[in-house]
XYZ file of C-alpha atoms in Angstrom:
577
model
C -46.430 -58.966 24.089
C -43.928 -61.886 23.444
C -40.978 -61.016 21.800
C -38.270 -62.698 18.675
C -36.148 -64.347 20.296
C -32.845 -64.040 18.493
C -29.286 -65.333 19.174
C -26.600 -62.869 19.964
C -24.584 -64.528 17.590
C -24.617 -67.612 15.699
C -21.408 -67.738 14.785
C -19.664 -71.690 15.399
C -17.372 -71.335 17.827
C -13.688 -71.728 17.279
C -11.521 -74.641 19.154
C -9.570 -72.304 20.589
C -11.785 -71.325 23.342
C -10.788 -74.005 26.120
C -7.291 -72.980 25.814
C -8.624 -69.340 26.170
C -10.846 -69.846 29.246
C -7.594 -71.610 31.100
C -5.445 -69.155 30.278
C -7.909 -66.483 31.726
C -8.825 -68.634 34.984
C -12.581 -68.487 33.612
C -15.281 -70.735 32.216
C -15.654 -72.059 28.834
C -19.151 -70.603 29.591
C -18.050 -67.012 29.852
C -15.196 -67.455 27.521
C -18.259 -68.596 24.914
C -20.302 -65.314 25.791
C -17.646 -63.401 25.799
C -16.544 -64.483 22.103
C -20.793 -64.082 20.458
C -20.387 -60.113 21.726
C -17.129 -59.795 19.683
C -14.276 -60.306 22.099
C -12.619 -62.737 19.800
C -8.806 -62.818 21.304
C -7.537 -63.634 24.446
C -6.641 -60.021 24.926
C -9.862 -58.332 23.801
C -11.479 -60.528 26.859
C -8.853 -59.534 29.382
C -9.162 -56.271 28.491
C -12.738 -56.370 29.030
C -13.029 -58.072 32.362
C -9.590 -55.909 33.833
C -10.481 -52.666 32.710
C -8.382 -50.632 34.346
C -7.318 -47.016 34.316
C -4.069 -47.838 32.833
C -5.790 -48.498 29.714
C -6.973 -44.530 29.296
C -7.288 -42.741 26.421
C -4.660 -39.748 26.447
C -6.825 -36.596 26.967
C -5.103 -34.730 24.531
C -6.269 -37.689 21.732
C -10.282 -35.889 22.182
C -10.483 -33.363 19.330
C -9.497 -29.863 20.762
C -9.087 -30.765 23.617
C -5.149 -29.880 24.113
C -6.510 -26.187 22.720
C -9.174 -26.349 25.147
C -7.382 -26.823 28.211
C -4.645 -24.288 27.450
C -7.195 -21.468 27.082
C -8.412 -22.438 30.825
C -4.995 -22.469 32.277
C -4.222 -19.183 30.488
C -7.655 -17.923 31.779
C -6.896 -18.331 35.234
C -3.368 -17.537 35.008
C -4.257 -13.873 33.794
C -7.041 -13.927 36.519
C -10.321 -14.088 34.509
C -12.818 -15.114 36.929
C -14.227 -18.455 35.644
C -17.754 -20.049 35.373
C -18.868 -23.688 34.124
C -22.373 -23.530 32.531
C -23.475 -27.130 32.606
C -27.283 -29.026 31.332
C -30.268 -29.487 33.732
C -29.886 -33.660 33.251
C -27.732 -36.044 35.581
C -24.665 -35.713 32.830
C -24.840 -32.208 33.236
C -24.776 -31.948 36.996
C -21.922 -33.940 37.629
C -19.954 -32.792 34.542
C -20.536 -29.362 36.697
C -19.711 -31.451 39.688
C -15.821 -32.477 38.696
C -15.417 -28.735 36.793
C -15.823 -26.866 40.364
C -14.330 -29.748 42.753
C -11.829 -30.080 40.465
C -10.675 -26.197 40.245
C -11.891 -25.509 43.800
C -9.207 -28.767 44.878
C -6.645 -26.817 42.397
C -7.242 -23.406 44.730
C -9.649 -21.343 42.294
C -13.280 -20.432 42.743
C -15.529 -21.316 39.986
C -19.387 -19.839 39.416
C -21.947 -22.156 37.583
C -25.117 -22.062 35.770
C -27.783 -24.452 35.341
C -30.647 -23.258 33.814
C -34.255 -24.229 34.389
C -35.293 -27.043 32.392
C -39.257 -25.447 32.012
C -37.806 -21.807 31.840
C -35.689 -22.049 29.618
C -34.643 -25.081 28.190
C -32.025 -26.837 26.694
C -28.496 -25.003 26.280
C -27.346 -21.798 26.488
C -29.620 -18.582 26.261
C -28.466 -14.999 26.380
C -30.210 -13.647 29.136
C -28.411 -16.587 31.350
C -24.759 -14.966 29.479
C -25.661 -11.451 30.564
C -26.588 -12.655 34.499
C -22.937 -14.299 34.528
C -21.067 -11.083 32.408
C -23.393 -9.129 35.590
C -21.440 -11.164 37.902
C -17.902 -10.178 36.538
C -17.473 -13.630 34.514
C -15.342 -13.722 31.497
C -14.418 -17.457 31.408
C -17.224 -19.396 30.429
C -16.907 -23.323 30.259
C -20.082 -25.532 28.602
C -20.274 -29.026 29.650
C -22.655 -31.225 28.200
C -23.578 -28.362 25.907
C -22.905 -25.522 23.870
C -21.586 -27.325 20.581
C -25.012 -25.542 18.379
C -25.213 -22.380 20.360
C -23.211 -20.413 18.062
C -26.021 -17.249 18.384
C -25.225 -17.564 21.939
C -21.589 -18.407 22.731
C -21.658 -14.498 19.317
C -23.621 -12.944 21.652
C -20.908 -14.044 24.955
C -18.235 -12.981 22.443
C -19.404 -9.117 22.187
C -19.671 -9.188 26.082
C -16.053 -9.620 26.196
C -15.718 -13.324 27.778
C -13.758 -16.430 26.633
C -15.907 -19.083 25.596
C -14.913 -22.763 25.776
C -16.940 -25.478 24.748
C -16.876 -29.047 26.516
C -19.652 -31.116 24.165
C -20.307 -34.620 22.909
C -23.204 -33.631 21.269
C -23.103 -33.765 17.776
C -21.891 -30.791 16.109
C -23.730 -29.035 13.003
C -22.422 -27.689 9.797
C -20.975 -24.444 11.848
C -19.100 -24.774 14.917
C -19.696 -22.031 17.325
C -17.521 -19.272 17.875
C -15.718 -20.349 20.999
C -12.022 -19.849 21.721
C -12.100 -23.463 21.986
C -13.943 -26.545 21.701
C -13.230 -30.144 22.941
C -15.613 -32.416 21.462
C -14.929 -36.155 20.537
C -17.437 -36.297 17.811
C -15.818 -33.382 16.347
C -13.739 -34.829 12.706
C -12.437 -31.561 11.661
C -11.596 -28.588 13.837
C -8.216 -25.830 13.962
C -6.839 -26.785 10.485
C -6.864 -30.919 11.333
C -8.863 -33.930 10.498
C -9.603 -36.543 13.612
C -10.328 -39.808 12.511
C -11.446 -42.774 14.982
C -11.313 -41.154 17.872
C -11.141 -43.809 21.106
C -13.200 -41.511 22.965
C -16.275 -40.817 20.556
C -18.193 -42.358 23.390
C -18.250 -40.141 26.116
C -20.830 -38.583 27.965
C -20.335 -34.935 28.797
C -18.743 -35.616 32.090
C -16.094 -37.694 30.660
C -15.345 -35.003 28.241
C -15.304 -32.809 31.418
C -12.815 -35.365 33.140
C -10.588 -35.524 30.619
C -10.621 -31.950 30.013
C -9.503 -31.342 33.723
C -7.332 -33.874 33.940
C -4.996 -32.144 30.775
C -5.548 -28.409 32.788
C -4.556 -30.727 35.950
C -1.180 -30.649 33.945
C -1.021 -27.052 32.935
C -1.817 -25.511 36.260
C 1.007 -23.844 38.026
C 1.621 -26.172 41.533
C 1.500 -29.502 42.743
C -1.167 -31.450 40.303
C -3.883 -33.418 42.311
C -5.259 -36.896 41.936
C -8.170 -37.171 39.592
C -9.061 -40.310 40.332
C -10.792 -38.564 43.005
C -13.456 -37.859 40.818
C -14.372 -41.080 38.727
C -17.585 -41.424 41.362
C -19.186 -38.267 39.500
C -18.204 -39.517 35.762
C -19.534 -42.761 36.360
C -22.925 -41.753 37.701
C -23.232 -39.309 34.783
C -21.889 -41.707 32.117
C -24.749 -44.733 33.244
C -27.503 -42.060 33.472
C -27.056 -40.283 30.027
C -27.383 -44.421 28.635
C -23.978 -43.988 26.506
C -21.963 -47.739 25.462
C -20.501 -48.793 28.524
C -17.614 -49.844 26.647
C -14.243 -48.832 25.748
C -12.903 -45.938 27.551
C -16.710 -45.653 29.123
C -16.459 -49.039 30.544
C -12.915 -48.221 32.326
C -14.434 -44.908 33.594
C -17.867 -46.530 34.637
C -16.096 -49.692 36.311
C -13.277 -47.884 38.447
C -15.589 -45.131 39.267
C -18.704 -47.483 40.584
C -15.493 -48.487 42.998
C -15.380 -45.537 44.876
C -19.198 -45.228 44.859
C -19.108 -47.926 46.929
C -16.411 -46.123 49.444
C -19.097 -43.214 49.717
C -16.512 -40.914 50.648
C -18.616 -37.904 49.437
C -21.272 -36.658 52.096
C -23.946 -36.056 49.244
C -23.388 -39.500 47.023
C -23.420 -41.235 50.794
C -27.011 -39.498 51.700
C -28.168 -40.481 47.605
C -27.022 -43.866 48.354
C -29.222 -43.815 51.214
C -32.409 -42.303 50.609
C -32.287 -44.716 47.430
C -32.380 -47.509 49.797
C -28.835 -49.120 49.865
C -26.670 -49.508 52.469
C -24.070 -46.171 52.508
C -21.274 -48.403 51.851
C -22.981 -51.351 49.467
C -20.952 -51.757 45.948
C -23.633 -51.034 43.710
C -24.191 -51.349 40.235
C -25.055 -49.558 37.005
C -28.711 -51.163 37.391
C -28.600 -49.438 41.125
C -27.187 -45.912 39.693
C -29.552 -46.390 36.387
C -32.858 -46.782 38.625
C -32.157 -45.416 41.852
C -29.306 -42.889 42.187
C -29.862 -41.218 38.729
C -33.509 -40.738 38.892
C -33.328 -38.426 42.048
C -30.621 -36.359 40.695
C -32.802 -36.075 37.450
C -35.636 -35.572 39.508
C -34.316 -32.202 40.418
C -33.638 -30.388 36.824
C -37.310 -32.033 35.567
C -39.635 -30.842 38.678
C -37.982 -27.323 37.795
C -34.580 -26.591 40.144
C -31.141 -28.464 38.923
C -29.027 -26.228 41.252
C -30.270 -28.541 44.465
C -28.788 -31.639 42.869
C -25.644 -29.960 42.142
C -25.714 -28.957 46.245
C -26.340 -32.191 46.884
C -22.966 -33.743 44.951
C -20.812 -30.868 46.236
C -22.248 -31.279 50.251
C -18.918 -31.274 52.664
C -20.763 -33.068 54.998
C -23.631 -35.434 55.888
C -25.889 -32.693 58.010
C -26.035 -30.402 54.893
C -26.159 -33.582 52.643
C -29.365 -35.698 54.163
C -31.472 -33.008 54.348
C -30.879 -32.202 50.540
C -31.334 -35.630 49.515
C -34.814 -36.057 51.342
C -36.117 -32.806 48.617
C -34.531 -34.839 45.819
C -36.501 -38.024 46.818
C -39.481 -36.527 47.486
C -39.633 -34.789 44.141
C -38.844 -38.099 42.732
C -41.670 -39.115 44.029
C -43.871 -36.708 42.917
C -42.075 -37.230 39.582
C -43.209 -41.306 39.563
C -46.629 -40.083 40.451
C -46.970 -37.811 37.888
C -45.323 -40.369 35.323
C -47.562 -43.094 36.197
C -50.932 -40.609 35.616
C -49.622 -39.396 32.090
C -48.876 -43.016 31.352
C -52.124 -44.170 31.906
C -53.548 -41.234 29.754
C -50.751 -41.980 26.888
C -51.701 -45.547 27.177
C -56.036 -45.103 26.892
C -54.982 -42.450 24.271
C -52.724 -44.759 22.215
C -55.188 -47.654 22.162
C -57.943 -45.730 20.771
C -55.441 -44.396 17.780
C -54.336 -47.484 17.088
C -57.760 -49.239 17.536
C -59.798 -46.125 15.548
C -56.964 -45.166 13.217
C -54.639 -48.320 12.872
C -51.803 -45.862 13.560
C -48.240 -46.944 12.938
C -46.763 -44.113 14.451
C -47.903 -42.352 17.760
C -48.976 -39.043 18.178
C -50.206 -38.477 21.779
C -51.238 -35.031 23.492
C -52.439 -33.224 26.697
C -52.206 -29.612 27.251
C -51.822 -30.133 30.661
C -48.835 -33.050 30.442
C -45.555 -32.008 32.187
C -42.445 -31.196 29.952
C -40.014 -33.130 31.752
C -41.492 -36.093 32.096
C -43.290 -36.575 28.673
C -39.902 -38.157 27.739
C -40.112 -40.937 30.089
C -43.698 -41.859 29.358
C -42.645 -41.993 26.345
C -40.404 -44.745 26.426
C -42.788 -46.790 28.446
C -45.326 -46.748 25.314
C -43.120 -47.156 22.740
C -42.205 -50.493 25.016
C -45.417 -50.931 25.302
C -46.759 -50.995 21.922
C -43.644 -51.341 20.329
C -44.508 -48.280 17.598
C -42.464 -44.454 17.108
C -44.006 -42.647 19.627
C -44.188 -38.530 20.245
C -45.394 -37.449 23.003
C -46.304 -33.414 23.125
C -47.726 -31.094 25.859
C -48.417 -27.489 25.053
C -47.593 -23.821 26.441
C -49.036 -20.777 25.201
C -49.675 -21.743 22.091
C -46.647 -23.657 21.458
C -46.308 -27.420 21.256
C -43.406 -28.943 22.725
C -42.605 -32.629 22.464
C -40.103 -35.510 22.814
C -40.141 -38.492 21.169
C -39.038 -42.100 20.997
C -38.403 -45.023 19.043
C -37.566 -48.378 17.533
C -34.449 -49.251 15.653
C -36.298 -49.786 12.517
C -37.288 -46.092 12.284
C -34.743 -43.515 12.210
C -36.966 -40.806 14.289
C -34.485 -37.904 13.218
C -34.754 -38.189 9.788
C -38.186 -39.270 9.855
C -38.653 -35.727 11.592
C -36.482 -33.716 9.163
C -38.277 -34.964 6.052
C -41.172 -32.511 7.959
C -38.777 -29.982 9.193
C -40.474 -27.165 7.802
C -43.181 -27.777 10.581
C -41.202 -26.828 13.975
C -40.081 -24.047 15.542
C -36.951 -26.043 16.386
C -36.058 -29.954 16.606
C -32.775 -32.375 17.471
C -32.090 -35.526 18.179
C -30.853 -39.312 17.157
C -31.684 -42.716 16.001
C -34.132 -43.275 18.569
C -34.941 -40.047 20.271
C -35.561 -36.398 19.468
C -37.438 -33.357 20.820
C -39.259 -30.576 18.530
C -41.690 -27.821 18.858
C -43.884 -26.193 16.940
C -47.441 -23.916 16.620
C -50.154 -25.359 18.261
C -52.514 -25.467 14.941
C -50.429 -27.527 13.309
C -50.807 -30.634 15.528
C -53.454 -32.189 13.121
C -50.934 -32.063 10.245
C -47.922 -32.938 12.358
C -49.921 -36.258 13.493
C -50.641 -37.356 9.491
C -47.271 -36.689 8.863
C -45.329 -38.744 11.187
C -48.180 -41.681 10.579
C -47.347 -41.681 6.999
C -43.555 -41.204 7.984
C -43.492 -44.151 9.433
C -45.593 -46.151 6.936
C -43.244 -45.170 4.318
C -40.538 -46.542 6.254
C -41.739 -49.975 7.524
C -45.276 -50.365 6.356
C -48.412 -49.983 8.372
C -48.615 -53.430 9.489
C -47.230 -54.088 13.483
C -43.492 -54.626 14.270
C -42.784 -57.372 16.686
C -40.002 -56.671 18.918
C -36.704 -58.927 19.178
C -35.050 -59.728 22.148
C -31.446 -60.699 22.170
C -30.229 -63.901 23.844
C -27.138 -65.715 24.610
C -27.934 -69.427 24.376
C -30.241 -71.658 26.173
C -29.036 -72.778 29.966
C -30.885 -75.340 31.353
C -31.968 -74.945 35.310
C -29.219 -77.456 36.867
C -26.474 -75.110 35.063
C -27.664 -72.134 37.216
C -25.399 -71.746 40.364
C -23.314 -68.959 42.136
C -20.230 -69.735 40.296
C -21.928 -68.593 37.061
C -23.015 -65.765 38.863
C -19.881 -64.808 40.115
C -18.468 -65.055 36.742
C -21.259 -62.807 35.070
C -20.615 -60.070 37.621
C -16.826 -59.717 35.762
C -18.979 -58.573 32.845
C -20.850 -55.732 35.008
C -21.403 -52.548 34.816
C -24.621 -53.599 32.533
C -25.854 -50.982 30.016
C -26.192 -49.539 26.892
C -23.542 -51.551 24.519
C -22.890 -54.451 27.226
C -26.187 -55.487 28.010
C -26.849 -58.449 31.079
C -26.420 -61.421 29.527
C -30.059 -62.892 28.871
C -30.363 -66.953 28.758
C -33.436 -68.954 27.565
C -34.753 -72.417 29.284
C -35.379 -75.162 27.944
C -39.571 -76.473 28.655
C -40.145 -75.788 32.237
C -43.078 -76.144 34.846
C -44.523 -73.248 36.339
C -45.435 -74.876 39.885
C -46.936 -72.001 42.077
C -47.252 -68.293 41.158
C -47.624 -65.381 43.647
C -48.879 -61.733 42.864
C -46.274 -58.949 44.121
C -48.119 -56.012 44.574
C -50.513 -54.820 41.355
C -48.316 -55.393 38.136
C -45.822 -57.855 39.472
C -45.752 -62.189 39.988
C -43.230 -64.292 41.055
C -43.409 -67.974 39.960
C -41.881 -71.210 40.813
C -40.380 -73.513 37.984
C -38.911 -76.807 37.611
C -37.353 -78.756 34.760
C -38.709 -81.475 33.232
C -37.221 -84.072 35.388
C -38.398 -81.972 38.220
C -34.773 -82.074 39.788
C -33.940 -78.115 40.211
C -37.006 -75.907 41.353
C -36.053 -71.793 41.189
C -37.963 -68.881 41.964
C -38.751 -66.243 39.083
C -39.881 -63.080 39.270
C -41.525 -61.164 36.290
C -42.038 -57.367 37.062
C -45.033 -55.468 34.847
C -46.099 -59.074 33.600
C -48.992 -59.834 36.476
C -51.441 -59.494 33.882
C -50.011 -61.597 31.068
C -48.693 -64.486 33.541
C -52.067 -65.562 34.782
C -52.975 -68.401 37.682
C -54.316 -70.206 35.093
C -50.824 -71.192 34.096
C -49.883 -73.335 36.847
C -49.042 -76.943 35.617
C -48.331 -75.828 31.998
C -45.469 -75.778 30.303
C -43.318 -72.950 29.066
C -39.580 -71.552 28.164
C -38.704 -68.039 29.322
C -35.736 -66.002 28.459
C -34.548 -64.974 31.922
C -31.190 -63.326 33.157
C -29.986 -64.937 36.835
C -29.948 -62.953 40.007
C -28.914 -63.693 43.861
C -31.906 -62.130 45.924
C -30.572 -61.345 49.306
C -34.001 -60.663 50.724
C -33.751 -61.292 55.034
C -30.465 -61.544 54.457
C -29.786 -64.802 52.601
C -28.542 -65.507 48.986
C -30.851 -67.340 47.067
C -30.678 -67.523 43.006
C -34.074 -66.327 41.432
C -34.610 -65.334 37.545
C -35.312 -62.369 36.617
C -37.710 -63.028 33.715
C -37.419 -61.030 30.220
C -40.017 -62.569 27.673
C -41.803 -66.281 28.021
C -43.107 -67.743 25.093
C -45.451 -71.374 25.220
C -43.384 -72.617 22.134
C -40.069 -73.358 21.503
C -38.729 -70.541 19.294
């Protein structure tokens, strides 16, 4: 379904701006983009396209963290034998990833636990505390979790171990019990009040970075390099979707650098069986849809612990091997998505066809908990309403949900809180459960949720744009200039342009949901390929010879091995907007 097509900004642009783009060494064109998203000084744009590590956040400036870190020196020092329990996900693995390099590089062994994502969930769980206190463990570090499980970190407490907690999570009315906790979303904690903290947007393995990189100072002996592991914090920060700006974007940028070097056995083998070259420079897109999946892959078929083998392999016969498991479950995992997504979608017509439901409630018994998530996302993009999609185990219904930004989906859930056995979550996505025999209610409820909200008549989606570029504009030095602005994401999106009327000249299926199209201008002096991926359907044969505009971001294809420029195409509409 078309989209809105809306400006980034439509703000005039000040005279300034040529004198900017000299002084830079860029184009007026970037300097122009660059200004819409907010970089409105010559410094706030050199800081963005130079982000380097220089530029850091202190460690100690994260709430706790200068407590945090002094704990786990004084730990080891007094020779408490140390674990790291991390989360099942991609931010949890590698948070897990730098925690044991890191102290195994600094000369002291460190256990871990990752529990199983359909045994037992999210967090920390006490029967996972005694198996570790079993083991002789009385330094416990969370990553990525750990900032709600005060019952938990109570019940580690009476077993005798340190707890520290390593979260970006956001924390509820009671902290937990820890000896410590590091958390940059944290505004109160030890007697003082943090205020604008640069590092609220971490992921957990940049709270686990910094967090080693302060004990890095504490430790007894000659500190090491850190650097070493900005690969691991930048594949966790792109696949846990967190702004890729700010301290993010330094971390993200630097560390897609040495993912490109490959100099770790495991990422080298991921890099592989993902089909890139072991030594290509990839970007977030690559890590987002090709690393990242297969390291997910792992904790939502079941087993998180073979991913973690995987990033901590010491060489490439124990790596490949490994990475093969991880990319056939991933490809079990795209089978099983692209089954429950047919059933979501056949299920979600007839609501909205029978019911004229405004908010999704879909449901199989049989649908698999770690990948409901996904599917998820795919309907709400889809059919553009708040989506939850729920599976069930003995007797208990267990769901994740999605949404627009015009519907808050976690308070839209708490205003029926009374309903679950537990819930959590943000703006746009959450995760509940609750009694089986109160699905019925659960779907009226959300329905009329969302009706109060914004009414029960159809949202349209927008779709951000930059300005209108015309084809002739369209050539590798613009290219080479947008890739300063990379790594793409969540807060620095790919810059999406519009085109003025164009042709469509010849189109071309590509496989069963995909098309590629030629396109000329008006004048018929520039011709470019375009490819639209899941749009077969919409962009017919019957469109050859009409005219059209298409918001589109620019690409270099280097199919048999030769550049050519292509767009990528976002939306199309047959009207100028």
């Amino acid at each position: 379904m078309p989209k809105i097509w809306k400006l980034r900004s439509e703000e005039e642009l000040p005279s300034s701006i040529p004198a900017i783009a000299d002084e830079l060494g860029i184009t007026e064109l970037l300097a122009e983009i660059l200004w819409h998203r907010g970089f409105q000084s010559r410094e706030d744009m050199n800081l963005f396209l130079s982000p380097g590590l220089r530029n850091l956040c202190k460690p100690t400036e994260i709430p706790g963290l200068e407590l945090a870190a002094q704990v786990i020196a004084d730990g080891l020092a007094q020779g408490k034998k140390m674990a790291v329990w991390g989360d099942y996900d991609v931010d949890g693995v590698t948070s897990t990833a730098v925690v044991k390099t890191f102290l195994s590089d600094r000369g002291y062994e460190c256990g871990h636990y990752l529990p199983n994502r359909l045994e037992e969930g999210y967090g920390l769980n006490v029967d996972g505390i005694k198996k570790l206190h079993g083991q002789g463990i009385d330094l416990l570090l969370t990553v990525d979790c750990g900032i709600t499980n005060n019952a938990e970190i109570a019940a580690a407490n009476e077993l005798g171990m340190t707890v520290v907690v390593s979260d970006h999570h956001l924390p509820g009315e009671e902290l937990p019990p820890a000896a410590a906790i590091c958390n940059p979303r944290l505004t109160e904690y030890n007697g003082q009040t943090f205020e604008d903290c640069p590092c609220a947007a971490l992921a957990g393995v940049g709270v686990a970075f910094m967090l080693m990189a302060q004990v890095n100072r504490l430790l007894p002996g000659d500190p090491v390099d850190v650097r070493a592991y900005l690969d691991f914090v930048a594949l966790g920060t792109i696949a846990d979707v967190v702004e890729l700006q700010g301290q993010n974007r330094i971390l993200v940028k630097n560390g897609l650098l040495m993912l490109k070097e490959a100099k770790r056995p495991g990422l080298a083998a991921l890099k592989v069986v993902s089909g890139y070259d072991m030594f290509a420079a990839i970007g977030a897109g690559q890590v987002g849809f090709g690393l990242a999946p297969r390291i997910n892959a792992s904790g939502r078929m079941g087993d998180p612990g073979r991913a973690l083998q995987l990033l901590m392999a010491e060489d490439m016969e124990t790596a490949r091997p490994i990475a093969k498991v991880l990319d056939d479950l991933n490809t079990e995992r795209r089978a099983e998505e692209d089954r429950i997504l047919q059933e979501a979608i056949a299920q979600a017509e007839e609501h909205i066809k029978r019911d004229n439901r405004a908010g999704l409630v879909l449901y199989s018994k049989n649908w698999h908990p770690g990948i409901i998530g996904i599917v998820a996302s795919r309907v709400v993009e889809r059919f553009y309403r708040p989506t939850v999609m729920l599976c069930e185990e003995d007797g208990i219904v267990k769901g994740s949900a999605r949404s627009i930004k015009e519907f808050h989906i976690h308070e839209g859930l708490t205003s029926m809180s009374e309903l679950f056995l537990n819930f959590g979550g943000h703006k746009l996505a959450a995760g509940m459960s609750f009694k089986a025999d109160l699905l019925s209610e659960f779907r009226e409820r959300f329905d009329q949720a969302v009706i109060d909200k914004i009414g029960s008549e159809p949202l349209k989606a927008s779709l951000k744009v930059d300005r209108e570029l015309p084809l002739e504009k369209i050539d590798y030095v613009l290219l080479k200039e947008l890739e300063l602005m990379q790594p793409f994401g969540m807060g620095n999106p790919e810059p999406v342009f519009t085109t003025p009327p164009v042709e469509i000249l010849e189109r071309r299926p590509m496989g069963k949901a995909h098309v590629k199209l030629t396109v000329t201008d008006k004048e018929k002096t520039r011709r470019m390929p375009a490819k639209a991926w899941r749009m077969a359907e919409e962009l017919g044969s019957e469109l050859i010879g009409t005219t059209m505009r298409f918001a589109f971001s620019p690409k270099i294809d280097k199919f048999n091995g030769i550049p050519t420029i292509e767009l990528t195409i976002r939306d199309y509409t047959r009207r100028r907007q």
